[in-house]
mmCIF file with all atom_site columns, C-alpha atoms in Angstrom:
data_model
loop_
_atom_site.group_PDB
_atom_site.id
_atom_site.type_symbol
_atom_site.label_atom_id
_atom_site.label_alt_id
_atom_site.label_comp_id
_atom_site.label_asym_id
_atom_site.label_entity_id
_atom_site.label_seq_id
_atom_site.pdbx_PDB_ins_code
_atom_site.Cartn_x
_atom_site.Cartn_y
_atom_site.Cartn_z
_atom_site.occupancy
_atom_site.B_iso_or_equiv
_atom_site.pdbx_formal_charge
_atom_site.auth_seq_id
_atom_site.auth_comp_id
_atom_site.auth_asym_id
_atom_site.auth_atom_id
_atom_site.pdbx_PDB_model_num
ATOM 1   C CA . MET A 1 1   ? 165.373 69.532 73.560 1.00 0.00 ? 210 MET A CA 1
ATOM 2   C CA . ARG A 1 2   ? 166.594 67.298 76.364 1.00 0.00 ? 211 ARG A CA 1
ATOM 3   C CA . ILE A 1 3   ? 164.394 64.329 77.211 1.00 0.00 ? 212 ILE A CA 1
ATOM 4   C CA . GLY A 1 4   ? 164.241 61.765 79.985 1.00 0.00 ? 213 GLY A CA 1
ATOM 5   C CA . ILE A 1 5   ? 162.780 58.336 79.317 1.00 0.00 ? 214 ILE A CA 1
ATOM 6   C CA . VAL A 1 6   ? 161.352 56.239 82.153 1.00 0.00 ? 215 VAL A CA 1
ATOM 7   C CA . SER A 1 7   ? 159.132 53.219 82.651 1.00 0.00 ? 216 SER A CA 1
ATOM 8   C CA . ASP A 1 8   ? 157.981 50.584 85.069 1.00 0.00 ? 217 ASP A CA 1
ATOM 9   C CA . LEU A 1 9   ? 158.080 52.828 88.124 1.00 0.00 ? 218 LEU A CA 1
ATOM 10  C CA . HIS A 1 10  ? 155.460 50.667 89.882 1.00 0.00 ? 219 HIS A CA 1
ATOM 11  C CA . GLY A 1 11  ? 154.166 53.300 92.274 1.00 0.00 ? 220 GLY A CA 1
ATOM 12  C CA . HIS A 1 12  ? 157.438 54.921 93.301 1.00 0.00 ? 221 HIS A CA 1
ATOM 13  C CA . VAL A 1 13  ? 159.702 57.718 92.020 1.00 0.00 ? 222 VAL A CA 1
ATOM 14  C CA . PRO A 1 14  ? 163.215 57.071 93.323 1.00 0.00 ? 223 PRO A CA 1
ATOM 15  C CA . ALA A 1 15  ? 165.083 60.152 94.582 1.00 0.00 ? 224 ALA A CA 1
ATOM 16  C CA . ALA A 1 16  ? 167.877 59.270 92.170 1.00 0.00 ? 225 ALA A CA 1
ATOM 17  C CA . LEU A 1 17  ? 165.465 59.863 89.280 1.00 0.00 ? 226 LEU A CA 1
ATOM 18  C CA . HIS A 1 18  ? 165.065 63.493 90.356 1.00 0.00 ? 227 HIS A CA 1
ATOM 19  C CA . ASP A 1 19  ? 168.860 63.831 90.403 1.00 0.00 ? 228 ASP A CA 1
ATOM 20  C CA . GLU A 1 20  ? 169.305 62.345 86.927 1.00 0.00 ? 229 GLU A CA 1
ATOM 21  C CA . LEU A 1 21  ? 166.422 64.131 85.178 1.00 0.00 ? 230 LEU A CA 1
ATOM 22  C CA . HIS A 1 22  ? 166.442 67.578 86.795 1.00 0.00 ? 231 HIS A CA 1
ATOM 23  C CA . TRP A 1 23  ? 167.865 69.108 83.593 1.00 0.00 ? 232 TRP A CA 1
ATOM 24  C CA . VAL A 1 24  ? 165.403 67.623 81.045 1.00 0.00 ? 233 VAL A CA 1
ATOM 25  C CA . ASP A 1 25  ? 162.735 69.566 79.140 1.00 0.00 ? 234 ASP A CA 1
ATOM 26  C CA . ARG A 1 26  ? 160.316 66.627 78.723 1.00 0.00 ? 235 ARG A CA 1
ATOM 27  C CA . ILE A 1 27  ? 159.800 63.172 80.235 1.00 0.00 ? 236 ILE A CA 1
ATOM 28  C CA . LEU A 1 28  ? 158.548 60.216 78.206 1.00 0.00 ? 237 LEU A CA 1
ATOM 29  C CA . CYS A 1 29  ? 156.993 57.521 80.386 1.00 0.00 ? 238 CYS A CA 1
ATOM 30  C CA . ALA A 1 30  ? 156.256 54.135 78.837 1.00 0.00 ? 239 ALA A CA 1
ATOM 31  C CA . GLY A 1 31  ? 153.813 53.032 81.526 1.00 0.00 ? 240 GLY A CA 1
ATOM 32  C CA . ASP A 1 32  ? 153.360 51.054 84.718 1.00 0.00 ? 241 ASP A CA 1
ATOM 33  C CA . VAL A 1 33  ? 153.279 54.097 86.989 1.00 0.00 ? 242 VAL A CA 1
ATOM 34  C CA . GLN A 1 34  ? 150.372 52.536 88.959 1.00 0.00 ? 243 GLN A CA 1
ATOM 35  C CA . ARG A 1 35  ? 149.458 55.689 90.896 1.00 0.00 ? 244 ARG A CA 1
ATOM 36  C CA . GLU A 1 36  ? 148.451 59.132 89.668 1.00 0.00 ? 245 GLU A CA 1
ATOM 37  C CA . GLU A 1 37  ? 150.719 60.653 92.323 1.00 0.00 ? 246 GLU A CA 1
ATOM 38  C CA . VAL A 1 38  ? 153.705 59.226 90.434 1.00 0.00 ? 247 VAL A CA 1
ATOM 39  C CA . LEU A 1 39  ? 152.693 61.267 87.386 1.00 0.00 ? 248 LEU A CA 1
ATOM 40  C CA . TRP A 1 40  ? 152.247 64.357 89.552 1.00 0.00 ? 249 TRP A CA 1
ATOM 41  C CA . GLU A 1 41  ? 155.744 63.897 90.955 1.00 0.00 ? 250 GLU A CA 1
ATOM 42  C CA . LEU A 1 42  ? 157.252 63.410 87.490 1.00 0.00 ? 251 LEU A CA 1
ATOM 43  C CA . GLU A 1 43  ? 155.497 66.635 86.406 1.00 0.00 ? 252 GLU A CA 1
ATOM 44  C CA . THR A 1 44  ? 157.470 68.506 89.100 1.00 0.00 ? 253 THR A CA 1
ATOM 45  C CA . ILE A 1 45  ? 160.594 67.616 87.107 1.00 0.00 ? 254 ILE A CA 1
ATOM 46  C CA . ALA A 1 46  ? 159.309 68.314 83.567 1.00 0.00 ? 255 ALA A CA 1
ATOM 47  C CA . PRO A 1 47  ? 156.144 67.968 81.433 1.00 0.00 ? 256 PRO A CA 1
ATOM 48  C CA . VAL A 1 48  ? 155.280 64.292 80.899 1.00 0.00 ? 257 VAL A CA 1
ATOM 49  C CA . ILE A 1 49  ? 153.961 62.263 77.972 1.00 0.00 ? 258 ILE A CA 1
ATOM 50  C CA . CYS A 1 50  ? 152.778 58.922 79.358 1.00 0.00 ? 259 CYS A CA 1
ATOM 51  C CA . VAL A 1 51  ? 151.105 55.785 78.016 1.00 0.00 ? 260 VAL A CA 1
ATOM 52  C CA . ARG A 1 52  ? 149.183 53.163 79.959 1.00 0.00 ? 261 ARG A CA 1
ATOM 53  C CA . GLY A 1 53  ? 150.948 50.013 81.127 1.00 0.00 ? 262 GLY A CA 1
ATOM 54  C CA . ASN A 1 54  ? 149.394 46.695 82.085 1.00 0.00 ? 263 ASN A CA 1
ATOM 55  C CA . ASN A 1 55  ? 149.455 47.736 85.776 1.00 0.00 ? 264 ASN A CA 1
ATOM 56  C CA . ASP A 1 56  ? 147.797 51.103 85.172 1.00 0.00 ? 265 ASP A CA 1
ATOM 57  C CA . TRP A 1 57  ? 144.156 49.906 85.252 1.00 0.00 ? 266 TRP A CA 1
ATOM 58  C CA . SER A 1 58  ? 143.255 52.718 87.659 1.00 0.00 ? 267 SER A CA 1
ATOM 59  C CA . LEU A 1 59  ? 144.637 55.283 85.193 1.00 0.00 ? 268 LEU A CA 1
ATOM 60  C CA . GLY A 1 60  ? 142.238 54.611 82.330 1.00 0.00 ? 269 GLY A CA 1
ATOM 61  C CA . LYS A 1 61  ? 142.638 58.147 81.020 1.00 0.00 ? 270 LYS A CA 1
ATOM 62  C CA . LEU A 1 62  ? 146.124 57.306 79.747 1.00 0.00 ? 271 LEU A CA 1
ATOM 63  C CA . PRO A 1 63  ? 146.296 56.254 76.092 1.00 0.00 ? 272 PRO A CA 1
ATOM 64  C CA . ALA A 1 64  ? 147.550 52.777 75.159 1.00 0.00 ? 273 ALA A CA 1
ATOM 65  C CA . SER A 1 65  ? 149.952 54.390 72.691 1.00 0.00 ? 274 SER A CA 1
ATOM 66  C CA . SER A 1 66  ? 151.012 57.831 71.572 1.00 0.00 ? 275 SER A CA 1
ATOM 67  C CA . THR A 1 67  ? 152.562 59.318 68.451 1.00 0.00 ? 276 THR A CA 1
ATOM 68  C CA . PHE A 1 68  ? 154.205 62.726 68.765 1.00 0.00 ? 277 PHE A CA 1
ATOM 69  C CA . THR A 1 69  ? 157.045 64.861 67.422 1.00 0.00 ? 278 THR A CA 1
ATOM 70  C CA . LEU A 1 70  ? 159.742 66.434 69.565 1.00 0.00 ? 279 LEU A CA 1
ATOM 71  C CA . GLY A 1 71  ? 162.664 68.403 68.153 1.00 0.00 ? 280 GLY A CA 1
ATOM 72  C CA . GLY A 1 72  ? 161.663 67.298 64.670 1.00 0.00 ? 281 GLY A CA 1
ATOM 73  C CA . VAL A 1 73  ? 161.820 63.592 65.630 1.00 0.00 ? 282 VAL A CA 1
ATOM 74  C CA . LYS A 1 74  ? 158.689 61.440 65.186 1.00 0.00 ? 283 LYS A CA 1
ATOM 75  C CA . PHE A 1 75  ? 158.150 59.136 68.184 1.00 0.00 ? 284 PHE A CA 1
ATOM 76  C CA . PHE A 1 76  ? 155.815 56.219 68.788 1.00 0.00 ? 285 PHE A CA 1
ATOM 77  C CA . MET A 1 77  ? 155.430 55.060 72.397 1.00 0.00 ? 286 MET A CA 1
ATOM 78  C CA . ALA A 1 78  ? 153.549 52.089 73.853 1.00 0.00 ? 287 ALA A CA 1
ATOM 79  C CA . HIS A 1 79  ? 154.055 49.895 76.889 1.00 0.00 ? 288 HIS A CA 1
ATOM 80  C CA . PHE A 1 80  ? 154.317 46.538 75.128 1.00 0.00 ? 289 PHE A CA 1
ATOM 81  C CA . PRO A 1 81  ? 157.177 45.660 72.749 1.00 0.00 ? 290 PRO A CA 1
ATOM 82  C CA . SER A 1 82  ? 154.643 43.720 70.673 1.00 0.00 ? 291 SER A CA 1
ATOM 83  C CA . ASP A 1 83  ? 152.906 47.035 69.846 1.00 0.00 ? 292 ASP A CA 1
ATOM 84  C CA . MET A 1 84  ? 155.997 48.392 68.072 1.00 0.00 ? 293 MET A CA 1
ATOM 85  C CA . GLY A 1 85  ? 154.762 46.798 64.837 1.00 0.00 ? 294 GLY A CA 1
ATOM 86  C CA . LYS A 1 86  ? 151.743 49.133 64.983 1.00 0.00 ? 295 LYS A CA 1
ATOM 87  C CA . ARG A 1 87  ? 153.884 52.245 64.647 1.00 0.00 ? 296 ARG A CA 1
ATOM 88  C CA . PRO A 1 88  ? 152.849 54.788 62.020 1.00 0.00 ? 297 PRO A CA 1
ATOM 89  C CA . ALA A 1 89  ? 154.868 55.251 58.859 1.00 0.00 ? 298 ALA A CA 1
ATOM 90  C CA . GLY A 1 90  ? 157.726 57.679 59.267 1.00 0.00 ? 299 GLY A CA 1
ATOM 91  C CA . THR A 1 91  ? 158.354 56.853 62.920 1.00 0.00 ? 300 THR A CA 1
ATOM 92  C CA . GLN A 1 92  ? 161.999 57.441 63.799 1.00 0.00 ? 301 GLN A CA 1
ATOM 93  C CA . VAL A 1 93  ? 162.057 56.378 67.465 1.00 0.00 ? 302 VAL A CA 1
ATOM 94  C CA . CYS A 1 94  ? 159.954 53.752 69.241 1.00 0.00 ? 303 CYS A CA 1
ATOM 95  C CA . VAL A 1 95  ? 159.825 53.758 73.035 1.00 0.00 ? 304 VAL A CA 1
ATOM 96  C CA . HIS A 1 96  ? 158.488 50.760 74.927 1.00 0.00 ? 305 HIS A CA 1
ATOM 97  C CA . SER A 1 97  ? 158.861 49.012 78.262 1.00 0.00 ? 306 SER A CA 1
ATOM 98  C CA . HIS A 1 98  ? 157.198 46.044 80.030 1.00 0.00 ? 307 HIS A CA 1
ATOM 99  C CA . THR A 1 99  ? 160.294 43.793 79.939 1.00 0.00 ? 308 THR A CA 1
ATOM 100 C CA . HIS A 1 100 ? 162.188 45.790 82.614 1.00 0.00 ? 309 HIS A CA 1
ATOM 101 C CA . VAL A 1 101 ? 165.317 45.152 80.490 1.00 0.00 ? 310 VAL A CA 1
ATOM 102 C CA . PRO A 1 102 ? 167.020 48.145 78.822 1.00 0.00 ? 311 PRO A CA 1
ATOM 103 C CA . ARG A 1 103 ? 167.225 48.275 75.037 1.00 0.00 ? 312 ARG A CA 1
ATOM 104 C CA . ASP A 1 104 ? 168.862 50.599 72.533 1.00 0.00 ? 313 ASP A CA 1
ATOM 105 C CA . GLU A 1 105 ? 168.699 49.057 69.099 1.00 0.00 ? 314 GLU A CA 1
ATOM 106 C CA . THR A 1 106 ? 168.293 50.334 65.548 1.00 0.00 ? 315 THR A CA 1
ATOM 107 C CA . ARG A 1 107 ? 166.455 48.143 63.045 1.00 0.00 ? 316 ARG A CA 1
ATOM 108 C CA . GLY A 1 108 ? 165.402 49.193 59.575 1.00 0.00 ? 317 GLY A CA 1
ATOM 109 C CA . GLY A 1 109 ? 166.329 52.795 60.314 1.00 0.00 ? 318 GLY A CA 1
ATOM 110 C CA . VAL A 1 110 ? 164.074 52.936 63.410 1.00 0.00 ? 319 VAL A CA 1
ATOM 111 C CA . ARG A 1 111 ? 165.588 53.308 66.875 1.00 0.00 ? 320 ARG A CA 1
ATOM 112 C CA . PHE A 1 112 ? 163.977 51.195 69.605 1.00 0.00 ? 321 PHE A CA 1
ATOM 113 C CA . LEU A 1 113 ? 164.457 52.370 73.188 1.00 0.00 ? 322 LEU A CA 1
ATOM 114 C CA . ASN A 1 114 ? 163.481 50.735 76.469 1.00 0.00 ? 323 ASN A CA 1
ATOM 115 C CA . PRO A 1 115 ? 164.786 52.512 79.591 1.00 0.00 ? 324 PRO A CA 1
ATOM 116 C CA . GLY A 1 116 ? 164.431 49.387 81.756 1.00 0.00 ? 325 GLY A CA 1
ATOM 117 C CA . SER A 1 117 ? 162.757 49.818 85.128 1.00 0.00 ? 326 SER A CA 1
ATOM 118 C CA . THR A 1 118 ? 163.414 52.481 87.738 1.00 0.00 ? 327 THR A CA 1
ATOM 119 C CA . THR A 1 119 ? 162.405 50.104 90.533 1.00 0.00 ? 328 THR A CA 1
ATOM 120 C CA . PHE A 1 120 ? 162.339 46.413 89.520 1.00 0.00 ? 329 PHE A CA 1
ATOM 121 C CA . PRO A 1 121 ? 165.098 45.691 86.974 1.00 0.00 ? 330 PRO A CA 1
ATOM 122 C CA . ARG A 1 122 ? 165.366 42.297 85.284 1.00 0.00 ? 331 ARG A CA 1
ATOM 123 C CA . GLY A 1 123 ? 167.921 40.423 83.235 1.00 0.00 ? 332 GLY A CA 1
ATOM 124 C CA . GLY A 1 124 ? 170.868 41.488 85.375 1.00 0.00 ? 333 GLY A CA 1
ATOM 125 C CA . SER A 1 125 ? 170.312 45.196 84.721 1.00 0.00 ? 334 SER A CA 1
ATOM 126 C CA . GLU A 1 126 ? 170.395 47.979 87.310 1.00 0.00 ? 335 GLU A CA 1
ATOM 127 C CA . PRO A 1 127 ? 167.442 50.259 88.110 1.00 0.00 ? 336 PRO A CA 1
ATOM 128 C CA . SER A 1 128 ? 167.622 52.695 85.202 1.00 0.00 ? 337 SER A CA 1
ATOM 129 C CA . CYS A 1 129 ? 166.304 55.472 83.005 1.00 0.00 ? 338 CYS A CA 1
ATOM 130 C CA . MET A 1 130 ? 167.502 57.084 79.773 1.00 0.00 ? 339 MET A CA 1
ATOM 131 C CA . ARG A 1 131 ? 168.413 60.596 78.710 1.00 0.00 ? 340 ARG A CA 1
ATOM 132 C CA . ALA A 1 132 ? 168.727 61.898 75.168 1.00 0.00 ? 341 ALA A CA 1
ATOM 133 C CA . VAL A 1 133 ? 168.804 65.033 73.068 1.00 0.00 ? 342 VAL A CA 1
ATOM 134 C CA . VAL A 1 134 ? 166.416 65.591 70.155 1.00 0.00 ? 343 VAL A CA 1
ATOM 135 C CA . GLU A 1 135 ? 166.916 68.453 67.749 1.00 0.00 ? 344 GLU A CA 1
ATOM 136 C CA . GLY A 1 136 ? 167.053 69.125 64.056 1.00 0.00 ? 345 GLY A CA 1
ATOM 137 C CA . GLY A 1 137 ? 165.152 65.955 63.283 1.00 0.00 ? 346 GLY A CA 1
ATOM 138 C CA . LYS A 1 138 ? 167.680 63.681 65.022 1.00 0.00 ? 347 LYS A CA 1
ATOM 139 C CA . ILE A 1 139 ? 168.080 61.940 68.352 1.00 0.00 ? 348 ILE A CA 1
ATOM 140 C CA . SER A 1 140 ? 171.551 61.938 69.879 1.00 0.00 ? 349 SER A CA 1
ATOM 141 C CA . ASN A 1 141 ? 173.439 61.378 73.091 1.00 0.00 ? 350 ASN A CA 1
ATOM 142 C CA . VAL A 1 142 ? 171.175 58.510 74.184 1.00 0.00 ? 351 VAL A CA 1
ATOM 143 C CA . GLN A 1 143 ? 172.443 57.392 77.572 1.00 0.00 ? 352 GLN A CA 1
ATOM 144 C CA . LEU A 1 144 ? 171.325 54.554 79.799 1.00 0.00 ? 353 LEU A CA 1
ATOM 145 C CA . ILE A 1 145 ? 171.601 55.847 83.363 1.00 0.00 ? 354 ILE A CA 1
ATOM 146 C CA . ALA A 1 146 ? 171.934 53.479 86.323 1.00 0.00 ? 355 ALA A CA 1
ATOM 147 C CA . LEU A 1 147 ? 169.950 54.871 89.230 1.00 0.00 ? 356 LEU A CA 1
ATOM 148 C CA . LEU A 1 148 ? 172.180 54.607 92.264 1.00 0.00 ? 357 LEU A CA 1
ATOM 149 C CA . TYR A 1 149 ? 170.308 54.518 95.554 1.00 0.00 ? 358 TYR A CA 1
#
């Protein structure tokens, strides 16, 4: 299964995101979409799993966190990095955002991913997203993709 990972869209889906994610089977969104129309647009690319960010007060139906399995890989996703300590046992990949700074780090056998921000990057990073492949209980080919406008 091919996945796209996005966050901190802040009300806008850049055209470059469509170009980079057109081939994915699922999109993981770690929050701060701000408008329901952003989710609708992401759904035109692929089915979306999304959690609520601190700017998503109008989207109360979104969960604060989500635990799910894709391709045999157990994921935990929440907007805030501070919530990563609340992950369930057996989690293999944690996805978060909020910082707008990309992250791909493995600690204690758990992979932590932050795709950065598609619209308002920080820390010298470019607008970005991630792509990866999950199958057979493993995540591979994790790529940080700069979104060129």
